mmCIF file of C-alpha atoms and ligand atoms in Angstrom:
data_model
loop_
_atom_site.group_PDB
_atom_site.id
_atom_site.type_symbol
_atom_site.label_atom_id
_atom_site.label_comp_id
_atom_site.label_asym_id
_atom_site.label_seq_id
_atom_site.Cartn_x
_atom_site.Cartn_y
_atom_site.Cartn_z
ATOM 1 C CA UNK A 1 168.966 27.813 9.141
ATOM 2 C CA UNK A 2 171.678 28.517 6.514
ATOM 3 C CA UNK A 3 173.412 28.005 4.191
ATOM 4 C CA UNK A 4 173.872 24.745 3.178
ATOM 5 C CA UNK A 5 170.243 23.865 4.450
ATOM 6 C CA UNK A 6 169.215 26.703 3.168
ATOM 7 C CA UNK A 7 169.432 27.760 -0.767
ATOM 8 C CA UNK A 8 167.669 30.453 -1.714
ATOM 9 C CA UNK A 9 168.333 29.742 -5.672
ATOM 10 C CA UNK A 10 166.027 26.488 -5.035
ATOM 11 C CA UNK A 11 163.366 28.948 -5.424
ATOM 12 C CA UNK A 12 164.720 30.568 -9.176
ATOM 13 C CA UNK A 13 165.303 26.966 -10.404
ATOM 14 C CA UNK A 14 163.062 26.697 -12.898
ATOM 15 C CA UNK A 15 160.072 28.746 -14.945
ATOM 16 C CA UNK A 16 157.783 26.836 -12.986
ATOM 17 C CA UNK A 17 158.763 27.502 -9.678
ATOM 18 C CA UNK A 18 159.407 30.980 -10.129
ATOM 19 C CA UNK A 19 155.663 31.747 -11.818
ATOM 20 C CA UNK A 20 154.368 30.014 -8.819
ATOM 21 C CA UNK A 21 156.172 32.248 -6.204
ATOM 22 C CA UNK A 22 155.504 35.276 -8.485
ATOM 23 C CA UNK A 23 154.292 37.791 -5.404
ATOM 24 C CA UNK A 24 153.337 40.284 -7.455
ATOM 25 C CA UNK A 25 150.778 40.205 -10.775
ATOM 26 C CA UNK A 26 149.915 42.833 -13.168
ATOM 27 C CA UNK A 27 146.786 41.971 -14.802
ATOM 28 C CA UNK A 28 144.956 44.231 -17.324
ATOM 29 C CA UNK A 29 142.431 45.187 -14.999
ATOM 30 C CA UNK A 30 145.014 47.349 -13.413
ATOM 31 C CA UNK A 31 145.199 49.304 -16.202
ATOM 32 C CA UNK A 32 143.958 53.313 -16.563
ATOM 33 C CA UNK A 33 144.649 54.644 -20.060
ATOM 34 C CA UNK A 34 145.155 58.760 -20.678
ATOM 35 C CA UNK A 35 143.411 59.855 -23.862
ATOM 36 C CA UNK A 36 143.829 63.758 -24.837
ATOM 37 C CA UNK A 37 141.239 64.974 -27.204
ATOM 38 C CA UNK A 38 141.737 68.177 -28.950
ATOM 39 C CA UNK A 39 138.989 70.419 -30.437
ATOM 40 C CA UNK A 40 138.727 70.544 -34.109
ATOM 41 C CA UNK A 41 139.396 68.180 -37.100
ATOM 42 C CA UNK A 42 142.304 66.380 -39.167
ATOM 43 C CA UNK A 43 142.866 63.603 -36.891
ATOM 44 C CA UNK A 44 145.072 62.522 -34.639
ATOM 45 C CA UNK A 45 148.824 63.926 -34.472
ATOM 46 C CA UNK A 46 151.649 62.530 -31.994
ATOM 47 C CA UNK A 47 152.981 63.965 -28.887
ATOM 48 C CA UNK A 48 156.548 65.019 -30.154
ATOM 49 C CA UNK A 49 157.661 64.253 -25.899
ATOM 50 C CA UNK A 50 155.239 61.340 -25.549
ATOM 51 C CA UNK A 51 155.989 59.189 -28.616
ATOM 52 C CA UNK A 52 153.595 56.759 -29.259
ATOM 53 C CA UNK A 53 151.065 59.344 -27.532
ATOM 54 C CA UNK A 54 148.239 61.197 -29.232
ATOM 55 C CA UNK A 55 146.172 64.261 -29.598
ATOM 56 C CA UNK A 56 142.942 63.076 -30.286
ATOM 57 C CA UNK A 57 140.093 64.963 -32.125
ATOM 58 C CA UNK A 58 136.515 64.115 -31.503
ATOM 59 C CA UNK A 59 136.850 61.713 -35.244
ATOM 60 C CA UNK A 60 138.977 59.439 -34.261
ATOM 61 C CA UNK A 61 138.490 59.489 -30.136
ATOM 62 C CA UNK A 62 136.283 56.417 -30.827
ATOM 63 C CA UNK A 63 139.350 54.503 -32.615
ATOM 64 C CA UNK A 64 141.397 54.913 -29.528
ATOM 65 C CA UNK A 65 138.632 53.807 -27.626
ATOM 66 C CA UNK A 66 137.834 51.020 -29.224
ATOM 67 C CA UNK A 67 141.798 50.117 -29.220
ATOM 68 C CA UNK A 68 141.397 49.973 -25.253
ATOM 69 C CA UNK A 69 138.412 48.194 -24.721
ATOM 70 C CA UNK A 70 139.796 45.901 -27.513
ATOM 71 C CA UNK A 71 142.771 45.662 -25.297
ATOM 72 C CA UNK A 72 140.500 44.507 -22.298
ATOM 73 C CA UNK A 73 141.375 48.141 -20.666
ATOM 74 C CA UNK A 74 138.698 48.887 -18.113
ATOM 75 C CA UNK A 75 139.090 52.649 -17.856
ATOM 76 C CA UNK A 76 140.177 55.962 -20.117
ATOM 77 C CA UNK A 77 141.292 59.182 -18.148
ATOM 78 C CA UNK A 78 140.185 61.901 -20.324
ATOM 79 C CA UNK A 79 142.089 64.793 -21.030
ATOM 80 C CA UNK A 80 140.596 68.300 -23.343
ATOM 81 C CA UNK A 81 142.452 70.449 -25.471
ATOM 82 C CA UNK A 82 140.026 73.772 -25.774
ATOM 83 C CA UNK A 83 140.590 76.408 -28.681
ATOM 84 C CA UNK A 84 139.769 78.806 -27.058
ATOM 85 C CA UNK A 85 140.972 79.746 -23.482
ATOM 86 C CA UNK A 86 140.557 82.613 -21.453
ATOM 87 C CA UNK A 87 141.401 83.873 -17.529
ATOM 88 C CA UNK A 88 138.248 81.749 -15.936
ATOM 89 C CA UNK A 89 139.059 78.731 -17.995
ATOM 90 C CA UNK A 90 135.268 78.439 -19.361
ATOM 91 C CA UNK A 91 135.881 75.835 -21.739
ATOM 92 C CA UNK A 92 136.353 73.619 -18.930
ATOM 93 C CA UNK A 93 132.742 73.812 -17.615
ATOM 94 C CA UNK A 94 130.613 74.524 -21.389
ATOM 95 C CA UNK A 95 127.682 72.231 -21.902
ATOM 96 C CA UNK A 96 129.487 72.020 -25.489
ATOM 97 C CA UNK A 97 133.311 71.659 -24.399
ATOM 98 C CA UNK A 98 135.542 69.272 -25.704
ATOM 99 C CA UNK A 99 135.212 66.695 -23.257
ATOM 100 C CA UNK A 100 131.838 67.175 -22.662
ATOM 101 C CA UNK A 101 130.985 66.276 -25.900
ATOM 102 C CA UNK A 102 133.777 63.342 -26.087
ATOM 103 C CA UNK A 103 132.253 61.836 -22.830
ATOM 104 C CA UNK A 104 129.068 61.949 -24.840
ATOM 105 C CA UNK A 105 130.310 59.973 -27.536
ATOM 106 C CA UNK A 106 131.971 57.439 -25.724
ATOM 107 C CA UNK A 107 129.370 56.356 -23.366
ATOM 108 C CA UNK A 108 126.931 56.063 -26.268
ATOM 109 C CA UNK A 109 129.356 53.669 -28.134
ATOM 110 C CA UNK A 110 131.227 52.232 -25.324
ATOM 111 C CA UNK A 111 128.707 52.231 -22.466
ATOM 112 C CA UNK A 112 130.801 49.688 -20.333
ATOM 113 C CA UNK A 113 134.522 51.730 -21.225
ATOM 114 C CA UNK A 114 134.658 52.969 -17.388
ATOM 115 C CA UNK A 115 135.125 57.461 -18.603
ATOM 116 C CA UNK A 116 137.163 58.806 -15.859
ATOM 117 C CA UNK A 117 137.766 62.913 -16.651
ATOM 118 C CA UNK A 118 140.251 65.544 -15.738
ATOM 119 C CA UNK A 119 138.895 68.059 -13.464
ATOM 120 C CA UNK A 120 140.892 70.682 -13.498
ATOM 121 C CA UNK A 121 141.216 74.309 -15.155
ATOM 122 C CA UNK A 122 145.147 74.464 -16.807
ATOM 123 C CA UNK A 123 143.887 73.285 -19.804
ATOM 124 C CA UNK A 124 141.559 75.588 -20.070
ATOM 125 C CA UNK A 125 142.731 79.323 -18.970
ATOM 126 C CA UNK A 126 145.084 81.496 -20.673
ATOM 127 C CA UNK A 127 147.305 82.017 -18.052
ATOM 128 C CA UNK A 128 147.954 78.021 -17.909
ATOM 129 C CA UNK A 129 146.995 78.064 -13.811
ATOM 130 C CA UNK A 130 144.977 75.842 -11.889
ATOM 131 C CA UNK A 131 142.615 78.198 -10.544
ATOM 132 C CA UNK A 132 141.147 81.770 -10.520
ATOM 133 C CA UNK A 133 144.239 84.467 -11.159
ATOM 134 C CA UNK A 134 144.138 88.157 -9.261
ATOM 135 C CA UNK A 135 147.263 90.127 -8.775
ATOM 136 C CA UNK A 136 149.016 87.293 -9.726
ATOM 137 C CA UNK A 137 148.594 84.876 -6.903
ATOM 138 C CA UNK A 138 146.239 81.744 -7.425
ATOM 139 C CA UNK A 139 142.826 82.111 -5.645
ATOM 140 C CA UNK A 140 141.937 79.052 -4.073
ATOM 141 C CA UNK A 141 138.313 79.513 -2.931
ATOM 142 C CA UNK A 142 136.818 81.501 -5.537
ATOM 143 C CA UNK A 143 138.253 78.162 -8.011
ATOM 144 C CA UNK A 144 136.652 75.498 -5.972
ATOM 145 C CA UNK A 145 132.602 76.803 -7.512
ATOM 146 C CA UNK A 146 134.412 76.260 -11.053
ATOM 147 C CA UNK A 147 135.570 72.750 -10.297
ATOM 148 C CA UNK A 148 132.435 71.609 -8.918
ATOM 149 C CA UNK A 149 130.704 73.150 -12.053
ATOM 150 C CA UNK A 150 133.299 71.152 -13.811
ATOM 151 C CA UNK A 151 132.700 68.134 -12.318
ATOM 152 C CA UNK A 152 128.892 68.867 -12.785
ATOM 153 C CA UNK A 153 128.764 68.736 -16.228
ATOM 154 C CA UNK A 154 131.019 65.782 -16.816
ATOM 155 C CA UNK A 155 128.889 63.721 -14.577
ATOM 156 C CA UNK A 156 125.549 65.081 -16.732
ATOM 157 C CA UNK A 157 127.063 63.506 -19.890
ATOM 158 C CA UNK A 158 127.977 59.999 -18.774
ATOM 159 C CA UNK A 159 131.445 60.377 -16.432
ATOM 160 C CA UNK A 160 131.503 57.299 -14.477
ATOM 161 C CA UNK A 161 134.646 59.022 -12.200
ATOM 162 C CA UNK A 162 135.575 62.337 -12.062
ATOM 163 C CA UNK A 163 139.117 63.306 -11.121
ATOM 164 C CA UNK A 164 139.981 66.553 -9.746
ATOM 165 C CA UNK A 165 143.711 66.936 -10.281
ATOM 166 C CA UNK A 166 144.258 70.748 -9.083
ATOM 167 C CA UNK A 167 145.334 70.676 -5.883
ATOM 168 C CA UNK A 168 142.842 73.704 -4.330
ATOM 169 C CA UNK A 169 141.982 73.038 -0.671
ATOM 170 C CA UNK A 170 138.995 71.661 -0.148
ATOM 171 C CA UNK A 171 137.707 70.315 -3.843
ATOM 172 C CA UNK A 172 136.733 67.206 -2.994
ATOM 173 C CA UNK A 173 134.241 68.135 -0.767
ATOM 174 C CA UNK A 174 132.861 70.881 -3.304
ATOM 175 C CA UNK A 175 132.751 68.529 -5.880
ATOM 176 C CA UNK A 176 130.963 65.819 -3.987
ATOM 177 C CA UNK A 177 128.270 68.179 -2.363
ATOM 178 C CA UNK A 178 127.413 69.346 -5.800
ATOM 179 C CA UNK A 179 127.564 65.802 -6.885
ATOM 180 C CA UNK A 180 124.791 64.828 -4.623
ATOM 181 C CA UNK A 181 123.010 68.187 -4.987
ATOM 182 C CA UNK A 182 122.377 67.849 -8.528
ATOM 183 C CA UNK A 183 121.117 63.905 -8.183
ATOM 184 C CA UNK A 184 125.128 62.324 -8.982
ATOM 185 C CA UNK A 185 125.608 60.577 -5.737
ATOM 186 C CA UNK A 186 127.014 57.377 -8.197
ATOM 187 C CA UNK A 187 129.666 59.507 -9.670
ATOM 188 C CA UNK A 188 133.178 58.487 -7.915
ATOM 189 C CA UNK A 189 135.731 61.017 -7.471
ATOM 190 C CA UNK A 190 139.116 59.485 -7.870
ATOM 191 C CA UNK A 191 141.393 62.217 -5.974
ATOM 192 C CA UNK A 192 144.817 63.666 -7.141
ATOM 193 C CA UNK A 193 145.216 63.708 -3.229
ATOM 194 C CA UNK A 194 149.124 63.495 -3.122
ATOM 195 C CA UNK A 195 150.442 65.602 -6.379
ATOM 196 C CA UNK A 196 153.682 67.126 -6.311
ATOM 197 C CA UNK A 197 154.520 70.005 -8.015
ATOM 198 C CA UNK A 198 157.243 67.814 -10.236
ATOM 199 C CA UNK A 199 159.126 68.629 -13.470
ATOM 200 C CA UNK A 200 158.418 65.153 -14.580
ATOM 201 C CA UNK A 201 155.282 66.703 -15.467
ATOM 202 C CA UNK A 202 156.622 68.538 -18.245
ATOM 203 C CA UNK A 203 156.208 66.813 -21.326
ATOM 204 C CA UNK A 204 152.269 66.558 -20.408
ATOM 205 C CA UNK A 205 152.320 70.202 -20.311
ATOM 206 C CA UNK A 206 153.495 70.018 -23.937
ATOM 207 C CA UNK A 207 150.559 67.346 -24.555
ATOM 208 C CA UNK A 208 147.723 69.507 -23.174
ATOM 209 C CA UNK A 209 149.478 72.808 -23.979
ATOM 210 C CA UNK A 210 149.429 73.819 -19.982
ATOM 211 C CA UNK A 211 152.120 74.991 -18.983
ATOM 212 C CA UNK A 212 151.903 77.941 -16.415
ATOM 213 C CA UNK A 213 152.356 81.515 -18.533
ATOM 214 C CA UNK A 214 153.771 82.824 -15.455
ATOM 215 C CA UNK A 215 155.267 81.577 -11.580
ATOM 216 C CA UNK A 216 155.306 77.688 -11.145
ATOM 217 C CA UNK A 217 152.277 75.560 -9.304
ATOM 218 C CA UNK A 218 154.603 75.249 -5.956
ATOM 219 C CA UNK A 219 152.231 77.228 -4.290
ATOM 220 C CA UNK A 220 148.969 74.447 -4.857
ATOM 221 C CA UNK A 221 151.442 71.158 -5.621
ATOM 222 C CA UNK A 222 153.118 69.347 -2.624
ATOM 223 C CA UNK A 223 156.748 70.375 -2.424
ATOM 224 C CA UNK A 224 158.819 67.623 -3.860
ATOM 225 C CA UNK A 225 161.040 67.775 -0.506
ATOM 226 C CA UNK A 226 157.612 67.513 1.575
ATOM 227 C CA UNK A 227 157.799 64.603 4.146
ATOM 228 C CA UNK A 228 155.643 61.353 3.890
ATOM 229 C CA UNK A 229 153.386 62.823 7.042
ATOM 230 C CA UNK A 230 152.370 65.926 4.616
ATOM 231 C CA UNK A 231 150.897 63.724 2.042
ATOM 232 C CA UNK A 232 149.569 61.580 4.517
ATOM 233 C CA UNK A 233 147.755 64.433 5.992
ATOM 234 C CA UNK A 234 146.815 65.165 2.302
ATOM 235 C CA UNK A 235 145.277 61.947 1.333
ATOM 236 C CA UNK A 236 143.470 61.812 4.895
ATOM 237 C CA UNK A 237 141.603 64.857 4.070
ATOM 238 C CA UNK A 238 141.072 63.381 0.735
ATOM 239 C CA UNK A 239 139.279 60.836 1.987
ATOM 240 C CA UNK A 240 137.379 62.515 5.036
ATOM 241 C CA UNK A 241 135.938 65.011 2.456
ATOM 242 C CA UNK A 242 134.478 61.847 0.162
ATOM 243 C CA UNK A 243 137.170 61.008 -2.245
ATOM 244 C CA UNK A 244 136.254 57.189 -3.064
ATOM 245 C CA UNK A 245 139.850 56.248 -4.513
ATOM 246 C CA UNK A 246 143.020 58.471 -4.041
ATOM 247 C CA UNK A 247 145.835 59.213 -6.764
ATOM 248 C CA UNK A 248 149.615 59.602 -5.799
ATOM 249 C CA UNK A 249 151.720 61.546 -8.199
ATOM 250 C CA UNK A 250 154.410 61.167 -9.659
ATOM 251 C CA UNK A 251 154.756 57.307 -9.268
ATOM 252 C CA UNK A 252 158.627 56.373 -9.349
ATOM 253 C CA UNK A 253 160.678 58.670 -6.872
ATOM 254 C CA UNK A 254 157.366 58.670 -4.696
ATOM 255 C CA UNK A 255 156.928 54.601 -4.116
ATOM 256 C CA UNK A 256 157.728 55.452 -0.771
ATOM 257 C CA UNK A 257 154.503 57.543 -0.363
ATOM 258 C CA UNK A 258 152.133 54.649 -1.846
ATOM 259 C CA UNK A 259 153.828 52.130 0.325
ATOM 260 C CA UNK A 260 153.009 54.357 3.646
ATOM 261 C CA UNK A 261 149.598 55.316 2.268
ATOM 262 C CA UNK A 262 149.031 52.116 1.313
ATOM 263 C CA UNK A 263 149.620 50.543 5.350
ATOM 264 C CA UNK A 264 147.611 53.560 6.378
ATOM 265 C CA UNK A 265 144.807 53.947 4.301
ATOM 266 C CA UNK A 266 141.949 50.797 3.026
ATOM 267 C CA UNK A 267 140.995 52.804 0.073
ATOM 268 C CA UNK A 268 141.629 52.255 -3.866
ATOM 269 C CA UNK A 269 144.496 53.518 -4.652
ATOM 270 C CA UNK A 270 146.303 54.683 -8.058
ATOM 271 C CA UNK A 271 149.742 55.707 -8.881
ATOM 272 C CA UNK A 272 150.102 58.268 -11.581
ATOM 273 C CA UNK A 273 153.141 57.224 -13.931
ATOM 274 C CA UNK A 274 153.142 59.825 -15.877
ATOM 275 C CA UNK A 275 154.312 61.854 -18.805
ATOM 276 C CA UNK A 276 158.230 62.392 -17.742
ATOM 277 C CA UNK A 277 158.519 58.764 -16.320
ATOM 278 C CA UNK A 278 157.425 57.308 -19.590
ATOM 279 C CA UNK A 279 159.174 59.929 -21.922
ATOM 280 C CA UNK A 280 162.698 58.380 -20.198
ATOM 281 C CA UNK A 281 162.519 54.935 -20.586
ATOM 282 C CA UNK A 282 160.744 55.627 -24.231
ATOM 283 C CA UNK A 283 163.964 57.987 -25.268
ATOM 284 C CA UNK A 284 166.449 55.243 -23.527
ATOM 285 C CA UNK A 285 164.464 52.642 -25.720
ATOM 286 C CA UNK A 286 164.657 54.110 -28.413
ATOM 287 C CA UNK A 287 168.523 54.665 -28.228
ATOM 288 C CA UNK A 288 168.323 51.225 -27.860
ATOM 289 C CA UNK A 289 169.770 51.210 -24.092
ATOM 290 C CA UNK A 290 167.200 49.561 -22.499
ATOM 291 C CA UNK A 291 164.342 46.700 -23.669
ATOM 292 C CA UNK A 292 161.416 48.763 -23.391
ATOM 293 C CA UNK A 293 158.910 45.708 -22.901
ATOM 294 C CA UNK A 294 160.879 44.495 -19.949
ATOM 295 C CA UNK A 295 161.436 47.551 -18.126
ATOM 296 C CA UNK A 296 158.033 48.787 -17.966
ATOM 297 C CA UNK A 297 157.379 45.303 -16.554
ATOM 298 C CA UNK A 298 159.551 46.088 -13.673
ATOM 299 C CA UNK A 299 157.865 49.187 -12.994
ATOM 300 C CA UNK A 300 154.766 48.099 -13.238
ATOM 301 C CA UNK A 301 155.536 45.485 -11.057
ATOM 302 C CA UNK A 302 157.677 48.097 -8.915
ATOM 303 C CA UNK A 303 154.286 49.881 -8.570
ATOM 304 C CA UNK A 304 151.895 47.433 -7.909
ATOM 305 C CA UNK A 305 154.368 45.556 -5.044
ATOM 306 C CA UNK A 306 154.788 49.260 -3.195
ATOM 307 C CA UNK A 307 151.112 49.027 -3.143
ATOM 308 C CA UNK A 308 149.103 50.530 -5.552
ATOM 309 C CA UNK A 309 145.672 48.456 -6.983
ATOM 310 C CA UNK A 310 146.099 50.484 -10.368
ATOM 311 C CA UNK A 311 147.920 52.620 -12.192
ATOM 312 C CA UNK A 312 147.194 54.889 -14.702
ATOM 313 C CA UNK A 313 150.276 54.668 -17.499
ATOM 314 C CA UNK A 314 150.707 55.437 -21.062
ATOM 315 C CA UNK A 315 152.048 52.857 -21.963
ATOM 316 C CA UNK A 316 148.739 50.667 -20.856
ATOM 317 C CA UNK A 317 147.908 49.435 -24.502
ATOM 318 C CA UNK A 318 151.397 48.182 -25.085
ATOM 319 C CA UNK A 319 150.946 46.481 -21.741
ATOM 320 C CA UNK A 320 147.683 44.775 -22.258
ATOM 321 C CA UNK A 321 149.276 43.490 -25.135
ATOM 322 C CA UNK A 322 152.110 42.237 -23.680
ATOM 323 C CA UNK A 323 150.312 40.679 -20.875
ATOM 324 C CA UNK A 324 148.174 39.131 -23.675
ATOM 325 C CA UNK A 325 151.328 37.570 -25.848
ATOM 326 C CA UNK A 326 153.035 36.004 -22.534
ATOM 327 C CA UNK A 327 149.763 34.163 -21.277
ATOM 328 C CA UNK A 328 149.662 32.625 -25.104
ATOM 329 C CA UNK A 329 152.998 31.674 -24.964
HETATM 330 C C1 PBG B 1 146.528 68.841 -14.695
HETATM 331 C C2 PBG B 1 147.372 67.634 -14.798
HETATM 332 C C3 PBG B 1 148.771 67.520 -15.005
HETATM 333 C C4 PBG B 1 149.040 66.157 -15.164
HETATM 334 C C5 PBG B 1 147.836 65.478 -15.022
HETATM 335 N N1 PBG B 1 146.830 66.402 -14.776
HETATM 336 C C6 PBG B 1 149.795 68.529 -15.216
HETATM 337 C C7 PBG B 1 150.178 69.482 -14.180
HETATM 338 O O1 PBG B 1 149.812 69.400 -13.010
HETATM 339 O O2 PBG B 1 150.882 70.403 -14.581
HETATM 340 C C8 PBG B 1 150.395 65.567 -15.461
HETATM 341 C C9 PBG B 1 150.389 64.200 -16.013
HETATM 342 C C10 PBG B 1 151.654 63.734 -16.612
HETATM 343 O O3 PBG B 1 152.710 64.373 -16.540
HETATM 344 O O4 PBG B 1 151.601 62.659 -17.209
HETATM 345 N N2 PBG B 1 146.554 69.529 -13.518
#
């Protein structure tokens, strides 16, 4: 039928009608919130490319904690800030390291705040890398005993999830054997399994002071021009090796990957929006070009109806918020 049986603005015509054929929701439980935390004192101080972002120190970690619990958030994605790095990236992996002792805290004051952590060594070596350095090419074996060790000692302090973001073949399945070896078999890993070596990373790199001293990370990240079979292929062996929820990453110019992994795949799945996809729409905001509130709507909603369950966003207390204002209304 057509037109004039058929009128598709029957379905806009009122506030009503259009909240009840809504097909997509964004509740707070979708929600994953990035905290950094930074060694040593004097509070928190803004991202200059992430405004409304913050470096953390352990002091006020708990504030921002108890912001997004406050919030209803359900999970934190933990991010350290060593000050001290060197070529093996040890602060990543010390019983004492920054997020070692941050999980601590957290779970002792906010013991149903789901802790998710970074697993991953950038942060943490000099030479701003993912893994092991020799002759200057990235090692990807000799990395994988660091991650697990990583992943190790976040789970001893109270990590509900860990989340190895580096990209080195075969990580999950280190991570998970030493999971289970060392009596963690309840610790999820939540998998960067598709994560593309994109320049929308870059103000992050700024956040956690990462960025790569030398080369690019082209050589562990997907290529951006990679087809949707490669990630595919990526987030299968993701899986087979024991990831229990998958990332993809970025989130925007990839909705096409989390709308194919999403038919293909039955597990959790996240989509990162991260650092450079917020900075935008935060500078464009700002400028006053765009309504900031409604247009991270859209992509939220954008994100959820290519498929993802949650999403991990910076913007997630503003969100909650926001979700919290319109159901008062
Ligand atoms: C660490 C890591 C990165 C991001 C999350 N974990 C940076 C990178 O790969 O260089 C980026 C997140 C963002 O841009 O918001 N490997």
């Amino acid at each position: 039928m057509s037109f004039p049986q058929t009128r598709m603005r029957r379905l806009r015509i009122s506030p009503g009608i259009r909240k009840m054929l809504a097909g997509v929701q964004v509740t707070v439980d979708d929600l994953i919130y990035p905290l950094f935390v930074r060694e040593g004192q004097g509070g928190r101080q803004e991202i200059q490319a992430i405004p409304g972002v913050f470096q953390y120190t352990l002091d006020d970690l708990l504030y921002a904690a108890e912001e997004a619990a406050e919030a209803g958030i359900p999970a934190v994605l933990l991010f350290g800030i060593p000050a001290d790095k060197d070529a093996a990236g040890s602060q990543a992996y010390a019983e004492d390291g920054i997020i070692q002792r941050s999980v601590g805290l957290l779970k002792k004051e906010f013991p149903d705040l789901v802790a998710i952590t970074d697993v991953c060594l950038c942060e943490y070596t000099d030479h701003g890398h993912c893994g092991i350095v020799r002759d200057g090419r990235i090692l990807n074996d000799p990395t994988l005993e660091l991650l697990a060790k990583t992943a190790v000692s976040h789970a001893q302090v109270g990590a509900d999830i860990v989340a190895p973001s580096g990209m080195m073949d075969g990580r999950v399945d280190c991570i998970r054997q030493a999971l289970d070896k060392t009596g963690y078999n309840d610790t999820l890993i939540m998998s960067y399994a598709a994560k593309f070596a994109s320049s929308f990373y870059g103000p992050f790199r700024e956040a956690a002071c990462s960025a790569p001293a030398f080369g690019d990370r082209c050589t562990y990240q997907m290529d951006p021009k990679a087809g949707v079979d490669q990630a595919m292929q990526e987030i299968a062996l993701n899986i087979e090796e024991g990831a229990d929820i998958v990332i993809v990453k970025p989130a925007l110019v990839y909705l096409d990957i989390i709308r194919a992994a999403r038919e293909q795949f039955r597990c959790p799945l996240v989509a990162y929006n991260v650092s450079g996809e917020y900075a935008m729409l935060k500078a464009a905001a700002q400028m006053g070009w765009i309504q900031e509130k409604q247009v991270v709507g859209e992509v939220m909603t954008g994100l959820k109806r290519a498929g993802s369950d949650l999403i991990i966003t910076y913007s997630a207390l503003d969100i909650a918020r926001w979700i919290k204002e319109s159901e008062e209304e």
